[in-house]
Amino acid sequence: MFFLLAGCQSTPPNSEVVPPETIQVLINGQPVKAEDTLNLLPLLRLSQEQLDTLQQLTFRLKSPVDLRPLLFLGYAQDVTISGSGPPVRIGTVVPVSKSGGWPEIQFFKRQEGYAPHLPLFLEAGREITLTLSFQQHIQKPTPRAIGLMSPAYLNRYANRGFSHFANGIFQGMIWVLILYHLLLFLSVREASYLWYCAYMVCISALTLGDVGYWQRGLFQNTPLLGWHLFQLIQYITGIMTLVFMRSFVDLKRLDPRLDRTVQWFILGNLAVLALVALWYFPTRDGRG
């Protein structure tokens, strides 16, 4: 988990000068001081299990100097934060158009979407009371966190430019392979090349979802749909691996009996996928 707090932005006269990146706050009246990051969980006397099942949490924050921390809540699905101004919603399945936080691709965890965070302003000597109201839209536990981080820490470790560059290079390599094998299929009409293209399209979609681009791009205002499709793509990618390999080695000619077994296995997986979908849509239970 990532927890942190900001260095001072401005220091009132006669106040103690806090070095940059130093966290110095009072949590429910208890003074704490740390560098870079601050995990509030032990200070609030909560276990991870308790935090993951809470519906509401209230605590007080106070700083001796002006601070501009980011409140980080891990992968909580939907949280309404009040007490620092107008109520704000952030969460992994909150549409960007309704979110007041800063969703970041770099704070992404597989299957849960991007981890958002909310900028706060702690005025020197003024205590604020924050109330967090949690909602769970998918019946699948998502690990929450509660902490403070500094914008400088985020900028230091997010590596936005490198992340976009590396992902761009990787996607470029995938699509070069797709186009090359598509041309081969058009030339020789060999089905295994077409199945390979379909398999690599699944890999492209899966890796884009794995680093949060679906959530930030195509599904930024329908993140629940993006989450469900990401689950589906994971399953389909596994099936496509078998379909492509079966065609590539010409298993029907090589070993007809094994080919029939693989065929039934693929059909069985598709049947399971259909059953899980039928179970999911009325229950919205993402554990399937």
Short mmCIF file of N, CA, C and O in Angstrom, two decimals, residues 61-193:
data_model
loop_
_atom_site.label_atom_id
_atom_site.label_comp_id
_atom_site.label_asym_id
_atom_site.label_seq_id
_atom_site.Cartn_x
_atom_site.Cartn_y
_atom_site.Cartn_z
N LEU A 61 -8.24 15.37 11.61
CA LEU A 61 -6.90 15.68 11.14
C LEU A 61 -6.57 17.14 11.48
O LEU A 61 -7.41 18.02 11.32
N LYS A 62 -5.33 17.36 11.92
CA LYS A 62 -4.88 18.73 12.23
C LYS A 62 -3.39 18.81 11.98
O LYS A 62 -2.66 17.86 12.25
N SER A 63 -2.95 19.94 11.44
CA SER A 63 -1.53 20.12 11.15
C SER A 63 -1.05 21.44 11.73
O SER A 63 -1.79 22.44 11.70
N PRO A 64 0.19 21.48 12.26
CA PRO A 64 0.73 22.75 12.76
C PRO A 64 1.14 23.71 11.65
O PRO A 64 1.41 24.88 11.91
N VAL A 65 1.24 23.21 10.43
CA VAL A 65 1.62 24.04 9.29
C VAL A 65 0.65 23.77 8.14
O VAL A 65 -0.09 22.79 8.15
N ASP A 66 0.64 24.65 7.16
CA ASP A 66 -0.19 24.41 5.97
C ASP A 66 0.35 23.20 5.21
O ASP A 66 1.53 23.17 4.86
N LEU A 67 -0.51 22.25 4.94
CA LEU A 67 -0.12 21.04 4.21
C LEU A 67 -1.13 20.74 3.11
O LEU A 67 -2.32 21.03 3.27
N ARG A 68 -0.64 20.17 2.03
CA ARG A 68 -1.52 19.79 0.92
C ARG A 68 -1.29 18.31 0.60
O ARG A 68 -0.70 17.98 -0.43
N PRO A 69 -1.76 17.43 1.45
CA PRO A 69 -1.57 15.99 1.21
C PRO A 69 -2.60 15.44 0.23
O PRO A 69 -3.61 16.07 -0.07
N LEU A 70 -2.35 14.23 -0.22
CA LEU A 70 -3.31 13.47 -1.02
C LEU A 70 -3.84 12.35 -0.13
O LEU A 70 -3.04 11.60 0.45
N LEU A 71 -5.14 12.24 -0.03
CA LEU A 71 -5.76 11.16 0.72
C LEU A 71 -5.88 9.95 -0.21
O LEU A 71 -6.52 10.02 -1.25
N PHE A 72 -5.25 8.86 0.17
CA PHE A 72 -5.22 7.65 -0.67
C PHE A 72 -6.01 6.56 0.03
O PHE A 72 -5.79 6.26 1.20
N LEU A 73 -6.96 5.96 -0.70
CA LEU A 73 -7.87 4.97 -0.10
C LEU A 73 -7.76 3.60 -0.77
O LEU A 73 -8.69 2.81 -0.72
N GLY A 74 -6.62 3.33 -1.39
CA GLY A 74 -6.41 2.02 -1.98
C GLY A 74 -7.38 1.74 -3.09
O GLY A 74 -7.64 2.58 -3.95
N TYR A 75 -7.99 0.56 -3.07
CA TYR A 75 -8.85 0.14 -4.17
C TYR A 75 -10.31 0.05 -3.75
O TYR A 75 -11.07 -0.77 -4.26
N ALA A 76 -10.70 0.91 -2.80
CA ALA A 76 -12.10 0.99 -2.41
C ALA A 76 -12.95 1.31 -3.64
O ALA A 76 -12.59 2.14 -4.46
N GLN A 77 -14.10 0.64 -3.76
CA GLN A 77 -14.90 0.76 -4.98
C GLN A 77 -15.57 2.13 -5.11
O GLN A 77 -15.60 2.71 -6.20
N ASP A 78 -16.11 2.65 -4.02
CA ASP A 78 -16.86 3.91 -4.09
C ASP A 78 -16.88 4.53 -2.70
O ASP A 78 -17.43 3.93 -1.76
N VAL A 79 -16.27 5.69 -2.55
CA VAL A 79 -16.20 6.35 -1.25
C VAL A 79 -16.64 7.80 -1.40
O VAL A 79 -16.18 8.50 -2.29
N THR A 80 -17.55 8.23 -0.51
CA THR A 80 -17.93 9.63 -0.44
C THR A 80 -17.22 10.25 0.75
O THR A 80 -17.32 9.76 1.88
N ILE A 81 -16.47 11.33 0.49
CA ILE A 81 -15.66 11.98 1.52
C ILE A 81 -16.26 13.34 1.82
O ILE A 81 -16.45 14.16 0.92
N SER A 82 -16.58 13.58 3.07
CA SER A 82 -17.11 14.88 3.48
C SER A 82 -16.32 15.39 4.68
O SER A 82 -15.73 14.62 5.43
N GLY A 83 -16.32 16.72 4.83
CA GLY A 83 -15.62 17.34 5.94
C GLY A 83 -14.51 18.27 5.52
O GLY A 83 -14.07 19.12 6.28
N SER A 84 -14.04 18.11 4.27
CA SER A 84 -12.96 18.98 3.78
C SER A 84 -13.49 19.97 2.74
O SER A 84 -12.73 20.59 2.03
N GLY A 85 -14.81 20.09 2.67
CA GLY A 85 -15.46 20.93 1.66
C GLY A 85 -16.71 20.21 1.20
O GLY A 85 -17.26 19.36 1.92
N PRO A 86 -17.20 20.49 0.00
CA PRO A 86 -18.36 19.76 -0.52
C PRO A 86 -18.06 18.26 -0.60
O PRO A 86 -16.91 17.87 -0.87
N PRO A 87 -19.04 17.39 -0.35
CA PRO A 87 -18.81 15.94 -0.45
C PRO A 87 -18.25 15.56 -1.82
O PRO A 87 -18.68 16.08 -2.85
N VAL A 88 -17.28 14.65 -1.81
CA VAL A 88 -16.60 14.23 -3.04
C VAL A 88 -16.61 12.71 -3.10
O VAL A 88 -16.41 12.04 -2.08
N ARG A 89 -16.83 12.17 -4.31
CA ARG A 89 -16.78 10.72 -4.52
C ARG A 89 -15.48 10.35 -5.23
O ARG A 89 -15.10 10.99 -6.21
N ILE A 90 -14.83 9.31 -4.73
CA ILE A 90 -13.72 8.72 -5.45
C ILE A 90 -13.85 7.20 -5.32
O ILE A 90 -14.55 6.71 -4.45
N GLY A 91 -13.22 6.46 -6.18
CA GLY A 91 -13.27 5.01 -6.10
C GLY A 91 -12.94 4.36 -7.42
O GLY A 91 -12.96 4.99 -8.47
N THR A 92 -12.67 3.07 -7.35
CA THR A 92 -12.22 2.35 -8.54
C THR A 92 -13.33 2.15 -9.56
O THR A 92 -13.05 1.89 -10.73
N VAL A 93 -14.60 2.21 -9.15
CA VAL A 93 -15.69 2.05 -10.10
C VAL A 93 -16.59 3.29 -10.14
O VAL A 93 -17.74 3.22 -10.57
N VAL A 94 -16.03 4.43 -9.73
CA VAL A 94 -16.76 5.70 -9.82
C VAL A 94 -16.45 6.33 -11.17
O VAL A 94 -15.28 6.48 -11.53
N PRO A 95 -17.46 6.69 -11.96
CA PRO A 95 -17.19 7.35 -13.25
C PRO A 95 -16.34 8.60 -13.07
O PRO A 95 -16.50 9.34 -12.09
N VAL A 96 -15.43 8.83 -14.00
CA VAL A 96 -14.55 10.00 -13.92
C VAL A 96 -15.37 11.29 -13.87
O VAL A 96 -15.02 12.23 -13.16
N SER A 97 -16.49 11.33 -14.59
CA SER A 97 -17.31 12.53 -14.62
C SER A 97 -17.93 12.84 -13.26
O SER A 97 -18.34 13.98 -13.00
N LYS A 98 -18.00 11.84 -12.39
CA LYS A 98 -18.59 12.04 -11.06
C LYS A 98 -17.55 12.00 -9.96
O LYS A 98 -17.88 12.08 -8.78
N SER A 99 -16.29 11.86 -10.32
CA SER A 99 -15.23 11.71 -9.33
C SER A 99 -14.54 13.03 -9.07
O SER A 99 -14.29 13.81 -9.98
N GLY A 100 -14.20 13.27 -7.81
CA GLY A 100 -13.45 14.47 -7.45
C GLY A 100 -11.99 14.18 -7.18
O GLY A 100 -11.24 15.07 -6.80
N GLY A 101 -11.59 12.93 -7.33
CA GLY A 101 -10.20 12.57 -7.05
C GLY A 101 -9.33 12.64 -8.27
O GLY A 101 -9.72 13.16 -9.32
N TRP A 102 -8.14 12.13 -8.14
CA TRP A 102 -7.18 12.10 -9.24
C TRP A 102 -6.88 10.65 -9.57
O TRP A 102 -5.95 10.06 -9.03
N PRO A 103 -7.65 10.02 -10.48
CA PRO A 103 -7.34 8.64 -10.84
C PRO A 103 -6.00 8.56 -11.55
O PRO A 103 -5.68 9.40 -12.38
N GLU A 104 -5.22 7.56 -11.23
CA GLU A 104 -3.89 7.43 -11.81
C GLU A 104 -3.70 6.02 -12.36
O GLU A 104 -3.93 5.04 -11.67
N ILE A 105 -3.26 5.95 -13.59
CA ILE A 105 -2.92 4.65 -14.17
C ILE A 105 -1.85 3.96 -13.35
O ILE A 105 -1.87 2.76 -13.15
N GLN A 106 -0.90 4.73 -12.83
CA GLN A 106 0.24 4.14 -12.15
C GLN A 106 -0.14 3.46 -10.84
O GLN A 106 0.59 2.61 -10.35
N PHE A 107 -1.25 3.85 -10.23
CA PHE A 107 -1.70 3.18 -9.03
C PHE A 107 -2.82 2.22 -9.39
O PHE A 107 -3.94 2.33 -8.94
N PHE A 108 -2.48 1.24 -10.22
CA PHE A 108 -3.48 0.31 -10.73
C PHE A 108 -3.22 -1.07 -10.16
O PHE A 108 -2.08 -1.48 -10.02
N LYS A 109 -4.28 -1.74 -9.81
CA LYS A 109 -4.14 -3.13 -9.39
C LYS A 109 -5.03 -4.00 -10.25
O LYS A 109 -6.18 -3.67 -10.49
N ARG A 110 -4.50 -5.11 -10.68
CA ARG A 110 -5.23 -6.03 -11.55
C ARG A 110 -6.62 -6.30 -10.98
O ARG A 110 -6.76 -6.60 -9.81
N GLN A 111 -7.62 -6.23 -11.82
CA GLN A 111 -9.01 -6.56 -11.58
C GLN A 111 -9.78 -5.49 -10.80
O GLN A 111 -10.99 -5.49 -10.82
N GLU A 112 -9.11 -4.61 -10.10
CA GLU A 112 -9.86 -3.64 -9.31
C GLU A 112 -9.91 -2.25 -9.95
O GLU A 112 -10.61 -1.38 -9.47
N GLY A 113 -9.19 -2.05 -11.02
CA GLY A 113 -9.21 -0.72 -11.64
C GLY A 113 -8.15 0.19 -11.05
O GLY A 113 -7.31 -0.22 -10.27
N TYR A 114 -8.17 1.45 -11.43
CA TYR A 114 -7.15 2.38 -10.95
C TYR A 114 -7.48 2.82 -9.54
O TYR A 114 -8.62 2.84 -9.10
N ALA A 115 -6.44 3.16 -8.78
CA ALA A 115 -6.62 3.60 -7.40
C ALA A 115 -6.62 5.12 -7.35
O ALA A 115 -5.62 5.75 -7.65
N PRO A 116 -7.74 5.74 -6.99
CA PRO A 116 -7.82 7.19 -6.99
C PRO A 116 -7.35 7.78 -5.66
O PRO A 116 -7.23 7.08 -4.66
N HIS A 117 -7.12 9.06 -5.68
CA HIS A 117 -6.75 9.77 -4.45
C HIS A 117 -7.27 11.19 -4.52
O HIS A 117 -7.51 11.73 -5.60
N LEU A 118 -7.47 11.79 -3.36
CA LEU A 118 -8.13 13.08 -3.27
C LEU A 118 -7.19 14.11 -2.64
O LEU A 118 -6.64 13.88 -1.56
N PRO A 119 -6.98 15.28 -3.29
CA PRO A 119 -6.16 16.32 -2.67
C PRO A 119 -6.89 16.98 -1.51
O PRO A 119 -8.08 17.29 -1.61
N LEU A 120 -6.18 17.17 -0.41
CA LEU A 120 -6.71 17.85 0.77
C LEU A 120 -5.91 19.13 1.02
O LEU A 120 -4.79 19.27 0.52
N PHE A 121 -6.47 20.02 1.80
CA PHE A 121 -5.72 21.18 2.28
C PHE A 121 -5.91 21.27 3.78
O PHE A 121 -7.03 21.41 4.27
N LEU A 122 -4.81 21.13 4.52
CA LEU A 122 -4.84 21.24 5.97
C LEU A 122 -4.26 22.61 6.34
O LEU A 122 -3.05 22.83 6.23
N GLU A 123 -5.14 23.50 6.76
CA GLU A 123 -4.70 24.84 7.17
C GLU A 123 -4.07 24.76 8.55
O GLU A 123 -4.56 24.06 9.44
N ALA A 124 -2.97 25.48 8.74
CA ALA A 124 -2.22 25.43 9.99
C ALA A 124 -3.13 25.70 11.19
O ALA A 124 -3.82 26.72 11.24
N GLY A 125 -3.11 24.76 12.16
CA GLY A 125 -3.85 24.94 13.40
C GLY A 125 -5.34 24.69 13.32
O GLY A 125 -6.04 24.75 14.34
N ARG A 126 -5.88 24.38 12.14
CA ARG A 126 -7.33 24.17 11.99
C ARG A 126 -7.62 22.68 11.83
O ARG A 126 -7.11 22.03 10.92
N GLU A 127 -8.44 22.17 12.71
CA GLU A 127 -8.78 20.76 12.68
C GLU A 127 -9.97 20.51 11.74
O GLU A 127 -10.92 21.29 11.72
N ILE A 128 -9.87 19.45 10.96
CA ILE A 128 -11.00 19.06 10.12
C ILE A 128 -11.42 17.64 10.51
O ILE A 128 -10.61 16.83 10.97
N THR A 129 -12.70 17.36 10.36
CA THR A 129 -13.24 16.04 10.64
C THR A 129 -13.69 15.42 9.32
O THR A 129 -14.58 15.96 8.64
N LEU A 130 -13.06 14.34 8.96
CA LEU A 130 -13.38 13.66 7.70
C LEU A 130 -14.29 12.47 7.97
O LEU A 130 -14.05 11.69 8.90
N THR A 131 -15.33 12.34 7.16
CA THR A 131 -16.22 11.18 7.22
C THR A 131 -16.17 10.47 5.88
O THR A 131 -16.41 11.08 4.83
N LEU A 132 -15.82 9.20 5.91
CA LEU A 132 -15.73 8.38 4.70
C LEU A 132 -16.88 7.38 4.70
O LEU A 132 -17.02 6.60 5.64
N SER A 133 -17.70 7.43 3.66
CA SER A 133 -18.82 6.49 3.51
C SER A 133 -18.52 5.55 2.34
O SER A 133 -18.40 6.01 1.20
N PHE A 134 -18.41 4.27 2.63
CA PHE A 134 -18.01 3.28 1.63
C PHE A 134 -19.23 2.59 1.03
O PHE A 134 -20.18 2.25 1.73
N GLN A 135 -19.17 2.36 -0.28
CA GLN A 135 -20.17 1.56 -0.98
C GLN A 135 -19.47 0.49 -1.80
O GLN A 135 -18.38 0.72 -2.32
N GLN A 136 -20.10 -0.67 -1.87
CA GLN A 136 -19.54 -1.78 -2.64
C GLN A 136 -20.53 -2.15 -3.73
O GLN A 136 -21.64 -2.60 -3.46
N HIS A 137 -20.13 -1.95 -4.98
CA HIS A 137 -21.01 -2.23 -6.11
C HIS A 137 -20.83 -3.63 -6.66
O HIS A 137 -21.71 -4.15 -7.33
N ILE A 138 -19.67 -4.21 -6.42
CA ILE A 138 -19.36 -5.55 -6.89
C ILE A 138 -19.14 -6.43 -5.66
O ILE A 138 -18.37 -6.05 -4.78
N GLN A 139 -19.82 -7.57 -5.62
CA GLN A 139 -19.67 -8.45 -4.46
C GLN A 139 -18.35 -9.22 -4.55
O GLN A 139 -18.31 -10.44 -4.66
N LYS A 140 -17.29 -8.45 -4.52
CA LYS A 140 -15.94 -9.01 -4.55
C LYS A 140 -15.06 -8.12 -3.69
O LYS A 140 -15.00 -6.91 -3.93
N PRO A 141 -14.41 -8.67 -2.67
CA PRO A 141 -13.59 -7.81 -1.80
C PRO A 141 -12.50 -7.11 -2.58
O PRO A 141 -11.81 -7.71 -3.42
N THR A 142 -12.33 -5.83 -2.32
CA THR A 142 -11.24 -5.07 -2.92
C THR A 142 -10.45 -4.42 -1.78
O THR A 142 -11.04 -3.74 -0.95
N PRO A 143 -9.15 -4.65 -1.70
CA PRO A 143 -8.37 -4.16 -0.57
C PRO A 143 -8.35 -2.64 -0.48
O PRO A 143 -7.90 -1.96 -1.39
N ARG A 144 -8.84 -2.12 0.62
CA ARG A 144 -8.83 -0.69 0.85
C ARG A 144 -7.55 -0.30 1.57
O ARG A 144 -6.82 -1.14 2.09
N ALA A 145 -7.31 0.98 1.61
CA ALA A 145 -6.20 1.53 2.38
C ALA A 145 -6.67 2.87 2.93
O ALA A 145 -7.71 3.38 2.52
N ILE A 146 -5.92 3.42 3.84
CA ILE A 146 -6.20 4.77 4.28
C ILE A 146 -4.88 5.40 4.70
O ILE A 146 -4.20 4.92 5.59
N GLY A 147 -4.49 6.44 4.00
CA GLY A 147 -3.21 7.07 4.27
C GLY A 147 -3.09 8.40 3.58
O GLY A 147 -4.01 8.86 2.90
N LEU A 148 -1.96 9.04 3.80
CA LEU A 148 -1.67 10.33 3.21
C LEU A 148 -0.40 10.23 2.39
O LEU A 148 0.54 9.53 2.78
N MET A 149 -0.35 10.91 1.27
CA MET A 149 0.84 10.92 0.43
C MET A 149 1.09 12.34 -0.07
O MET A 149 0.17 13.15 -0.18
N SER A 150 2.33 12.62 -0.33
CA SER A 150 2.67 13.94 -0.84
C SER A 150 2.61 13.95 -2.36
O SER A 150 2.92 12.95 -3.01
N PRO A 151 2.22 15.08 -2.97
CA PRO A 151 2.29 15.18 -4.43
C PRO A 151 3.70 14.92 -4.95
O PRO A 151 3.87 14.32 -6.02
N ALA A 152 4.70 15.35 -4.19
CA ALA A 152 6.08 15.11 -4.62
C ALA A 152 6.39 13.62 -4.68
O ALA A 152 7.07 13.14 -5.59
N TYR A 153 5.87 12.86 -3.71
CA TYR A 153 6.07 11.41 -3.71
C TYR A 153 5.42 10.78 -4.94
O TYR A 153 6.01 9.94 -5.62
N LEU A 154 4.20 11.22 -5.22
CA LEU A 154 3.49 10.72 -6.39
C LEU A 154 4.27 11.01 -7.66
O LEU A 154 4.46 10.13 -8.51
N ASN A 155 4.74 12.25 -7.81
CA ASN A 155 5.50 12.61 -9.00
C ASN A 155 6.81 11.85 -9.11
O ASN A 155 7.28 11.54 -10.19
N ARG A 156 7.38 11.52 -7.94
CA ARG A 156 8.67 10.84 -7.93
C ARG A 156 8.56 9.39 -8.36
O ARG A 156 9.45 8.84 -9.01
N TYR A 157 7.44 8.73 -8.00
CA TYR A 157 7.35 7.30 -8.22
C TYR A 157 6.35 6.89 -9.31
O TYR A 157 6.33 5.73 -9.70
N ALA A 158 5.51 7.82 -9.76
CA ALA A 158 4.52 7.44 -10.76
C ALA A 158 5.16 7.20 -12.13
O ALA A 158 4.72 6.34 -12.88
N ASN A 159 6.20 8.00 -12.49
CA ASN A 159 6.88 7.82 -13.78
C ASN A 159 5.90 7.80 -14.96
O ASN A 159 5.88 6.89 -15.77
N ARG A 160 5.05 8.83 -15.02
CA ARG A 160 4.01 8.86 -16.05
C ARG A 160 4.57 8.72 -17.46
O ARG A 160 4.11 7.91 -18.25
N GLY A 161 5.58 9.54 -17.77
CA GLY A 161 6.13 9.53 -19.12
C GLY A 161 6.68 8.17 -19.50
O GLY A 161 6.40 7.64 -20.58
N PHE A 162 7.48 7.56 -18.61
CA PHE A 162 8.05 6.25 -18.90
C PHE A 162 6.97 5.20 -19.02
O PHE A 162 7.03 4.31 -19.88
N SER A 163 5.94 5.29 -18.15
CA SER A 163 4.85 4.32 -18.18
C SER A 163 4.14 4.36 -19.53
O SER A 163 3.89 3.33 -20.15
N HIS A 164 3.79 5.56 -19.99
CA HIS A 164 3.10 5.69 -21.28
C HIS A 164 4.00 5.22 -22.42
O HIS A 164 3.54 4.55 -23.35
N PHE A 165 5.28 5.56 -22.36
CA PHE A 165 6.23 5.18 -23.41
C PHE A 165 6.38 3.66 -23.47
O PHE A 165 6.29 3.05 -24.54
N ALA A 166 6.59 3.03 -22.31
CA ALA A 166 6.79 1.58 -22.28
C ALA A 166 5.54 0.85 -22.75
O ALA A 166 5.62 -0.12 -23.53
N ASN A 167 4.37 1.30 -22.31
CA ASN A 167 3.14 0.66 -22.75
C ASN A 167 2.89 0.88 -24.24
O ASN A 167 2.37 -0.01 -24.92
N GLY A 168 3.26 2.06 -24.74
CA GLY A 168 3.11 2.33 -26.16
C GLY A 168 3.99 1.41 -27.00
O GLY A 168 3.55 0.88 -28.03
N ILE A 169 5.25 1.23 -26.58
CA ILE A 169 6.16 0.33 -27.29
C ILE A 169 5.61 -1.09 -27.29
O ILE A 169 5.60 -1.79 -28.32
N PHE A 170 5.13 -1.54 -26.12
CA PHE A 170 4.61 -2.91 -26.02
C PHE A 170 3.40 -3.12 -26.91
O PHE A 170 3.31 -4.12 -27.64
N GLN A 171 2.46 -2.16 -26.89
CA GLN A 171 1.28 -2.28 -27.75
C GLN A 171 1.65 -2.21 -29.23
O GLN A 171 1.07 -2.90 -30.06
N GLY A 172 2.64 -1.39 -29.55
CA GLY A 172 3.11 -1.31 -30.94
C GLY A 172 3.65 -2.64 -31.43
O GLY A 172 3.36 -3.07 -32.56
N MET A 173 4.42 -3.33 -30.57
CA MET A 173 4.96 -4.64 -30.93
C MET A 173 3.83 -5.65 -31.16
O MET A 173 3.86 -6.44 -32.12
N ILE A 174 2.83 -5.61 -30.29
CA ILE A 174 1.70 -6.54 -30.44
C ILE A 174 0.99 -6.31 -31.76
O ILE A 174 0.70 -7.26 -32.51
N TRP A 175 0.72 -5.04 -32.09
CA TRP A 175 -0.06 -4.76 -33.30
C TRP A 175 0.75 -4.94 -34.58
O TRP A 175 0.19 -5.24 -35.64
N VAL A 176 2.06 -4.82 -34.52
CA VAL A 176 2.90 -5.19 -35.67
C VAL A 176 2.75 -6.69 -35.94
O VAL A 176 2.61 -7.12 -37.10
N LEU A 177 2.78 -7.50 -34.88
CA LEU A 177 2.60 -8.95 -35.04
C LEU A 177 1.21 -9.27 -35.60
O LEU A 177 1.07 -10.16 -36.46
N ILE A 178 0.20 -8.56 -35.10
CA ILE A 178 -1.17 -8.80 -35.59
C ILE A 178 -1.27 -8.51 -37.08
O ILE A 178 -1.79 -9.32 -37.87
N LEU A 179 -0.77 -7.35 -37.50
CA LEU A 179 -0.86 -6.96 -38.91
C LEU A 179 -0.04 -7.91 -39.80
O LEU A 179 -0.47 -8.28 -40.90
N TYR A 180 1.14 -8.31 -39.32
CA TYR A 180 1.99 -9.23 -40.09
C TYR A 180 1.29 -10.57 -40.31
O TYR A 180 1.25 -11.10 -41.44
N HIS A 181 0.70 -11.12 -39.25
CA HIS A 181 0.04 -12.42 -39.39
C HIS A 181 -1.29 -12.31 -40.13
O HIS A 181 -1.73 -13.28 -40.77
N LEU A 182 -1.90 -11.14 -40.08
CA LEU A 182 -3.11 -10.94 -40.88
C LEU A 182 -2.76 -10.96 -42.37
O LEU A 182 -3.48 -11.55 -43.19
N LEU A 183 -1.63 -10.34 -42.72
CA LEU A 183 -1.17 -10.38 -44.12
C LEU A 183 -0.83 -11.80 -44.54
O LEU A 183 -1.13 -12.21 -45.68
N LEU A 184 -0.21 -12.57 -43.63
CA LEU A 184 0.09 -13.96 -43.94
C LEU A 184 -1.20 -14.76 -44.20
O LEU A 184 -1.27 -15.57 -45.12
N PHE A 185 -2.20 -14.51 -43.36
CA PHE A 185 -3.47 -15.21 -43.55
C PHE A 185 -4.09 -14.87 -44.91
O PHE A 185 -4.58 -15.74 -45.63
N LEU A 186 -4.06 -13.58 -45.27
CA LEU A 186 -4.63 -13.16 -46.55
C LEU A 186 -3.85 -13.74 -47.73
O LEU A 186 -4.40 -13.93 -48.82
N SER A 187 -2.57 -14.03 -47.49
CA SER A 187 -1.74 -14.57 -48.57
C SER A 187 -1.93 -16.07 -48.75
O SER A 187 -2.05 -16.57 -49.88
N VAL A 188 -1.90 -16.81 -47.64
CA VAL A 188 -1.90 -18.28 -47.74
C VAL A 188 -3.19 -18.92 -47.26
O VAL A 188 -3.38 -20.13 -47.40
N ARG A 189 -4.10 -18.12 -46.69
CA ARG A 189 -5.40 -18.62 -46.22
C ARG A 189 -5.24 -19.77 -45.22
O ARG A 189 -6.00 -20.74 -45.25
N GLU A 190 -4.25 -19.63 -44.34
CA GLU A 190 -4.03 -20.62 -43.29
C GLU A 190 -4.73 -20.13 -42.02
O GLU A 190 -4.42 -19.06 -41.49
N ALA A 191 -5.69 -20.92 -41.49
CA ALA A 191 -6.53 -20.47 -40.37
C ALA A 191 -5.74 -20.16 -39.11
O ALA A 191 -6.13 -19.30 -38.32
N SER A 192 -4.61 -20.85 -38.91
CA SER A 192 -3.85 -20.64 -37.66
C SER A 192 -3.34 -19.20 -37.56
O SER A 192 -3.23 -18.65 -36.45
N TYR A 193 -3.05 -18.56 -38.69
CA TYR A 193 -2.62 -17.15 -38.65
C TYR A 193 -3.76 -16.24 -38.17
O TYR A 193 -3.53 -15.29 -37.41
#
